[in-house]
Every structure is written in structure tokens, then in C-alpha cells.
Short mmCIF file of C-alpha atoms in Angstrom, two decimals:
data_model
loop_
_atom_site.label_atom_id
_atom_site.label_comp_id
_atom_site.label_asym_id
_atom_site.label_seq_id
_atom_site.Cartn_x
_atom_site.Cartn_y
_atom_site.Cartn_z
CA MET V 1 -73.24 25.86 7.17
CA PRO V 2 -71.65 24.81 3.85
CA THR V 3 -70.32 21.25 3.72
CA GLU V 4 -66.66 21.18 2.72
CA ILE V 5 -65.45 19.01 -0.18
CA THR V 6 -61.95 17.78 0.63
CA ILE V 7 -59.25 15.72 -1.08
CA PRO V 8 -59.31 12.12 0.21
CA ARG V 9 -56.28 9.92 0.86
CA LEU V 10 -56.22 7.24 -1.83
CA GLY V 11 -53.30 5.32 -0.31
CA TRP V 12 -51.32 5.11 2.92
CA SER V 13 -48.32 6.93 1.43
CA MET V 14 -50.33 9.53 -0.49
CA GLU V 15 -49.72 13.15 0.55
CA GLU V 16 -50.82 14.97 -2.60
CA GLY V 17 -52.43 14.35 -5.97
CA VAL V 18 -53.45 16.08 -9.18
CA PHE V 19 -56.97 17.46 -9.59
CA SER V 20 -58.25 16.34 -13.01
CA GLU V 21 -61.80 17.66 -13.43
CA TRP V 22 -65.23 18.17 -11.92
CA LEU V 23 -67.89 15.67 -12.93
CA LYS V 24 -70.65 18.08 -11.85
CA SER V 25 -71.23 21.74 -12.75
CA ALA V 26 -71.42 24.65 -10.32
CA GLY V 27 -75.01 25.12 -9.14
CA GLU V 28 -75.96 21.52 -9.95
CA HIS V 29 -77.54 19.37 -7.27
CA VAL V 30 -75.34 16.50 -6.05
CA ALA V 31 -76.80 13.43 -4.36
CA ALA V 32 -74.91 11.33 -1.85
CA GLY V 33 -73.03 8.56 -3.65
CA GLU V 34 -72.73 10.40 -6.98
CA MET V 35 -69.28 10.76 -8.56
CA LEU V 36 -68.15 14.34 -7.96
CA PHE V 37 -64.62 14.83 -9.32
CA VAL V 38 -61.60 12.98 -10.71
CA LEU V 39 -58.38 12.82 -8.67
CA GLU V 40 -55.11 11.46 -10.05
CA GLY V 41 -53.03 9.62 -7.46
CA ASP V 42 -49.64 7.93 -7.63
CA LYS V 43 -50.93 4.90 -9.53
CA ALA V 44 -54.20 5.75 -11.25
CA ALA V 45 -56.96 8.31 -11.70
CA HIS V 46 -59.98 7.79 -9.45
CA GLU V 47 -63.52 9.11 -9.60
CA VAL V 48 -64.30 10.39 -6.09
CA GLU V 49 -67.88 10.14 -4.90
CA SER V 50 -69.74 12.58 -2.68
CA PHE V 51 -70.67 11.48 0.83
CA ASP V 52 -73.15 14.33 1.27
CA ALA V 53 -75.93 15.94 -0.76
CA GLY V 54 -76.37 19.58 -1.74
CA VAL V 55 -75.82 22.18 -4.44
CA LEU V 56 -72.23 22.30 -5.73
CA CYS V 57 -70.36 25.56 -5.11
CA ILE V 58 -66.98 26.04 -6.82
CA PRO V 59 -65.29 29.27 -5.56
CA SER V 60 -63.08 31.32 -7.87
CA ASP V 61 -59.89 30.15 -6.12
CA ALA V 62 -60.78 26.44 -6.31
CA PRO V 63 -58.17 24.13 -7.89
CA ARG V 64 -58.22 23.93 -11.67
CA PRO V 65 -57.57 20.82 -13.80
CA GLY V 66 -53.88 19.92 -13.55
CA ASP V 67 -53.29 21.64 -10.19
CA THR V 68 -51.52 19.75 -7.42
CA VAL V 69 -53.68 19.37 -4.31
CA LYS V 70 -52.87 18.20 -0.77
CA VAL V 71 -54.72 15.49 1.13
CA GLY V 72 -57.43 17.15 3.20
CA GLN V 73 -57.41 20.35 1.11
CA VAL V 74 -60.81 22.00 0.65
CA ILE V 75 -61.70 22.37 -3.04
CA GLY V 76 -65.38 23.31 -2.91
CA PHE V 77 -68.63 23.23 -0.94
CA LEU V 78 -72.06 21.62 -0.92
CA LEU V 79 -74.85 24.04 0.00
CA ALA V 80 -78.30 23.53 1.40
CA GLU V 81 -81.28 25.14 -0.34
CA GLY V 82 -81.10 28.94 -0.05
CA GLU V 83 -77.71 28.90 1.68
CA ALA V 84 -75.23 31.67 0.80
CA ALA V 85 -72.25 30.58 -1.31
CA PRO V 86 -68.70 31.43 -0.11
CA THR V 87 -66.62 33.41 -2.60
CA THR V 88 -63.31 31.80 -1.59
CA ILE V 89 -62.13 28.48 -0.27
CA GLY V 90 -61.10 30.10 3.01
CA GLY V 91 -64.51 31.73 3.34
CA ALA V 92 -62.94 35.14 3.99
CA GLY V 93 -64.78 36.88 1.16
CA ALA V 94 -68.24 38.33 1.45
CA PRO V 95 -70.94 35.75 0.69
CA GLN V 96 -72.65 35.90 -2.62
CA ALA V 97 -76.38 36.05 -3.06
CA PRO V 98 -78.06 32.73 -2.25
CA ILE V 99 -78.04 30.28 -5.14
CA ASP V 100 -81.44 29.69 -6.64
CA THR V 101 -81.94 26.00 -6.06
CA ALA V 102 -85.63 25.92 -6.97
CA PRO V 103 -85.05 23.91 -10.21
CA HIS V 104 -83.12 21.33 -8.19
CA THR V 105 -85.54 21.01 -5.27
CA ILE V 106 -86.07 17.35 -4.40
CA ILE V 107 -87.82 15.44 -1.67
CA PRO V 108 -85.20 14.50 0.96
CA ILE V 109 -84.67 10.74 0.83
CA ALA V 110 -82.20 8.78 2.90
CA PRO V 111 -79.40 7.52 0.61
CA ARG V 112 -79.83 3.88 -0.32
CA ALA V 113 -76.94 1.58 0.58
CA ALA V 114 -75.43 0.30 -2.67
CA GLY V 115 -72.08 -0.74 -4.08
CA PRO V 116 -70.16 1.50 -6.52
CA ALA V 117 -70.88 -0.85 -9.45
CA ALA V 118 -74.60 -0.82 -8.66
CA ARG V 119 -74.72 2.99 -8.43
CA ARG V 120 -72.82 3.36 -11.71
CA LEU V 121 -75.11 0.93 -13.54
CA ALA V 122 -78.23 2.57 -12.09
CA ARG V 123 -77.10 5.98 -13.32
CA THR V 124 -76.35 4.56 -16.76
CA LEU V 125 -79.79 2.95 -17.04
CA GLY V 126 -81.62 5.85 -15.37
CA ILE V 127 -82.99 3.70 -12.54
CA ASP V 128 -83.77 5.07 -9.07
CA LEU V 129 -81.90 2.98 -6.49
CA ASN V 130 -84.62 3.65 -3.91
CA ALA V 131 -87.08 1.77 -6.13
CA VAL V 132 -84.85 -1.29 -6.69
CA PRO V 133 -85.96 -4.36 -4.68
CA THR V 134 -83.24 -6.49 -3.10
CA PRO V 135 -83.28 -9.79 -1.18
CA ASP V 136 -80.48 -8.50 1.08
CA PRO V 137 -81.92 -8.18 4.63
CA THR V 138 -79.80 -5.04 5.18
CA GLY V 139 -81.33 -3.36 2.10
CA ARG V 140 -77.99 -3.02 0.28
CA VAL V 141 -78.37 -2.97 -3.51
CA VAL V 142 -75.87 -4.83 -5.70
CA ARG V 143 -75.43 -4.77 -9.47
CA GLU V 144 -77.49 -7.94 -9.97
CA ASP V 145 -80.46 -6.22 -8.29
CA VAL V 146 -80.14 -3.29 -10.71
CA ARG V 147 -80.01 -5.69 -13.68
CA ARG V 148 -83.21 -7.38 -12.49
CA ALA V 149 -84.86 -3.99 -12.10
CA ALA V 150 -83.77 -3.11 -15.64
CA ASP V 151 -85.56 -6.21 -16.92
CA ILE V 152 -88.70 -5.02 -15.13
CA GLN V 153 -88.30 -1.55 -16.68
CA PRO V 154 -87.68 -2.22 -20.41
CA SER V 155 -88.20 1.45 -21.28
CA THR V 156 -85.07 2.42 -19.35
CA LYS V 157 -83.00 -0.66 -20.04
CA ALA V 158 -82.44 0.17 -23.70
CA GLY V 159 -82.34 3.94 -23.24
CA PRO V 160 -79.19 6.04 -23.56
CA ALA V 161 -77.15 7.24 -20.61
CA PRO V 162 -78.52 10.36 -18.90
CA GLU V 163 -77.32 13.61 -20.42
CA GLY V 164 -74.16 14.89 -18.76
CA TYR V 165 -73.21 11.50 -17.27
CA SER V 166 -69.63 10.53 -17.94
CA VAL V 167 -69.21 7.12 -19.60
CA ALA V 168 -65.52 7.48 -20.49
CA THR V 169 -62.38 6.96 -18.46
CA PRO V 170 -60.23 10.01 -17.62
CA ARG V 171 -57.47 8.74 -19.93
CA ALA V 172 -59.96 8.35 -22.78
CA ARG V 173 -61.26 11.90 -22.28
CA ARG V 174 -57.73 13.33 -22.23
CA ARG V 175 -56.69 11.43 -25.37
CA ALA V 176 -59.92 12.43 -27.16
CA LYS V 177 -59.23 16.07 -26.33
CA GLU V 178 -55.64 15.78 -27.66
CA ILE V 179 -56.75 14.16 -30.91
CA GLY V 180 -59.78 16.41 -31.32
CA VAL V 181 -62.38 13.62 -31.19
CA ASP V 182 -65.75 13.81 -29.44
CA TRP V 183 -65.74 10.69 -27.25
CA ARG V 184 -69.53 10.95 -26.83
CA ASN V 185 -69.89 9.65 -30.40
CA ILE V 186 -67.67 6.62 -29.76
CA VAL V 187 -69.10 3.20 -28.91
CA GLY V 188 -67.22 1.94 -25.84
CA THR V 189 -66.02 -1.63 -25.35
CA GLY V 190 -65.54 -1.37 -21.59
CA ARG V 191 -67.84 -2.49 -18.84
CA GLU V 192 -71.39 -1.14 -19.26
CA GLY V 193 -70.35 0.54 -22.53
CA ARG V 194 -67.59 2.63 -20.94
CA VAL V 195 -65.31 4.32 -23.49
CA ARG V 196 -61.65 3.48 -23.00
CA GLU V 197 -58.49 4.97 -24.44
CA ARG V 198 -58.15 2.14 -26.97
CA ASP V 199 -61.63 2.97 -28.28
CA VAL V 200 -60.60 6.60 -28.85
CA LEU V 201 -57.41 5.55 -30.68
CA ALA V 202 -59.31 3.08 -32.85
CA HIS V 203 -61.85 5.77 -33.73
CA SER V 204 -59.26 8.34 -34.75
CA THR V 205 -57.75 8.28 -38.22
CA LYS V 206 -54.17 7.29 -38.94
CA ALA V 207 -53.36 10.81 -40.10
CA ASP V 208 -54.58 12.31 -36.83
CA ALA V 209 -52.54 9.80 -34.83
CA THR V 210 -49.40 10.68 -36.82
CA ARG V 211 -50.03 14.38 -36.31
CA ILE V 212 -50.35 13.96 -32.55
CA ALA V 213 -47.26 11.72 -32.37
CA THR V 214 -45.15 14.48 -33.97
CA PRO V 215 -45.86 17.72 -32.07
CA PRO V 216 -45.17 20.93 -34.00
CA ALA V 217 -42.08 22.99 -33.13
CA PRO V 218 -41.21 24.52 -30.75
CA GLY V 219 -43.48 22.26 -28.68
CA ARG V 220 -45.13 22.97 -25.37
CA PHE V 221 -44.49 22.21 -21.74
CA GLN V 222 -46.63 19.47 -20.22
CA ARG V 223 -46.57 18.77 -16.51
CA ALA V 224 -45.61 15.20 -15.61
CA SER V 225 -48.43 13.13 -14.15
CA ARG V 226 -48.29 11.70 -10.63
CA ILE V 227 -47.77 8.23 -12.09
CA ARG V 228 -44.70 9.30 -14.08
CA LEU V 229 -43.29 11.22 -11.09
CA THR V 230 -43.65 8.14 -8.91
CA LEU V 231 -41.94 5.95 -11.55
CA ALA V 232 -39.06 8.44 -11.78
CA GLN V 233 -38.64 8.53 -7.99
CA ARG V 234 -38.63 4.73 -7.73
CA MET V 235 -36.09 4.36 -10.56
CA LEU V 236 -33.80 7.00 -9.01
CA ALA V 237 -34.06 5.33 -5.61
CA GLY V 238 -33.15 1.99 -7.20
CA VAL V 239 -29.96 3.50 -8.62
CA GLN V 240 -28.99 5.39 -5.47
CA HIS V 241 -29.72 2.64 -2.93
CA THR V 242 -28.34 -0.32 -4.88
CA ALA V 243 -24.64 -1.09 -5.15
CA PRO V 244 -23.79 -1.49 -8.88
CA VAL V 245 -21.79 -4.68 -9.54
CA THR V 246 -20.15 -5.64 -12.85
CA LEU V 247 -19.28 -9.30 -13.42
CA ASN V 248 -16.80 -10.40 -16.11
CA THR V 249 -16.00 -13.86 -17.41
CA LYS V 250 -14.06 -15.38 -20.33
CA VAL V 251 -15.37 -18.09 -22.65
CA ASP V 252 -14.02 -19.90 -25.69
CA ALA V 253 -16.15 -18.59 -28.57
CA GLY V 254 -14.13 -20.30 -31.35
CA ALA V 255 -16.99 -22.57 -32.40
CA LEU V 256 -19.39 -19.62 -32.40
CA VAL V 257 -17.07 -17.54 -34.61
CA ALA V 258 -16.65 -20.47 -37.00
CA LEU V 259 -20.40 -20.89 -37.23
#
């Protein structure tokens, strides 16, 4: 039976968010703990990791980048090897032919307990977490363990990030797309070489920045982000729920006028 991929609740008051993008392609194998998609909440954009393993199935009616999604909404599926792929999110359509997962066949291995920072660094350096030794009696891998393993494996320590792995923040990718810059060619200044928005702006030319700052007429509609909607709601609530008070006083400003 396909494993459903649902929208998590990023905060106690969160009821909906904005789907930004998939970090994996349809038909690609996803391991437990890998970052799967980007979800924009009320305060920030978060990379959501997968709690299960399988082949990613994105039906035709799955949310697209910029769509508003509800907490708990199903947006895709993870399939076992040879399992039929649903054609719709609701599963009402006839199943497609089984996805050929032969190129992605792996030996089932229990997911290694590791922190998010350790998993991210291991993916960047191309290190298998299951081969990283750790002094923790529970077997949990932390970032320092991955760094030590990188020293043991010099061939992977200096190597580039694996192809297809995202090393840029969602804001940096959006700004790079607006300016027309390939962020993959930018040297990041963030943690572990992560490309940030300031790196994209510094890389772009002054002419490009001026062109983006002045959009051509007649312009285009751009949906407000969840962060801006939340700011607008809080500002409106502050005006509606607060009694406006104006205080007046008189002072002798003769000396000030003379000065």
C-alpha cells in the first residue's frame, strides 16, 4: 500500500501553508531522513524530511509550487518496489503501470539515528551515515562524528556536493530565479557552504538588480507569502483591538526658535 506524504504542522497555530517545491524528482528513491520538499509557514520556509523510504510518486493533481495546502493534506506517495502508482491524490483513478525501480534497488538498511545537522553534512560530503562510528551508546550520530569520518575519508571530504543536492536556501533560489542567476555557480558563505540570498545579490550585477527593482509595465500579480499575510493580520489586529489615544501638551519653544 502506498505511503502517504502529508503536510506537517510546523506550529501550534498553523492550519495551512504554501507548498514551495519538491527536493526530489518523481520516480527517484527517497531514504528515511532525506529532505523531501519545502513548505512555507507563517514565519519561515522549512525543508521537510521524509520519515519513510520508497520511490516518490507525484500524481497529476498534486500541489504545485505556490499552492496553499492544509495541514494533514496528502501531496504525494512513497511506493515500494514494483508497487502500482496512484494517478490521483484521492486514489480514485486507475493505477498506472508499476514504476520501474530497478535502477534504485538498494539493500534495506535500518535508518541510522542522526541529527538534522549530521544528516545534512553527511549528504554534502557524500558519507554514508551507517558507516560513521560514534561514541554515543545509543548509536546516534552527531555532526562532530561526521566531521571525524570526513577526516578519515579525505577523498570525500574535499569533493563537491552530490549532484542534485540542494545547497541553497529557498529564498536564495527564488531570488536567483528572479534575477536570472544560476545559484549552483555561486560560492555560499552560509554553514557548510550553503548559498544564501545575500550571496545571490552580491553575485548579480548592479544593472540586473536595478532591472529587477523596477518591474516593467503593466507588472504582474504575485501572491503574498504566508509571512507577509501573517504580518498584515497582526498589524490589522493591533489597530482594531487597541484604543487609539492622542496626547497633546504645550511647551515654551521661544529659546528653540531663537536658536
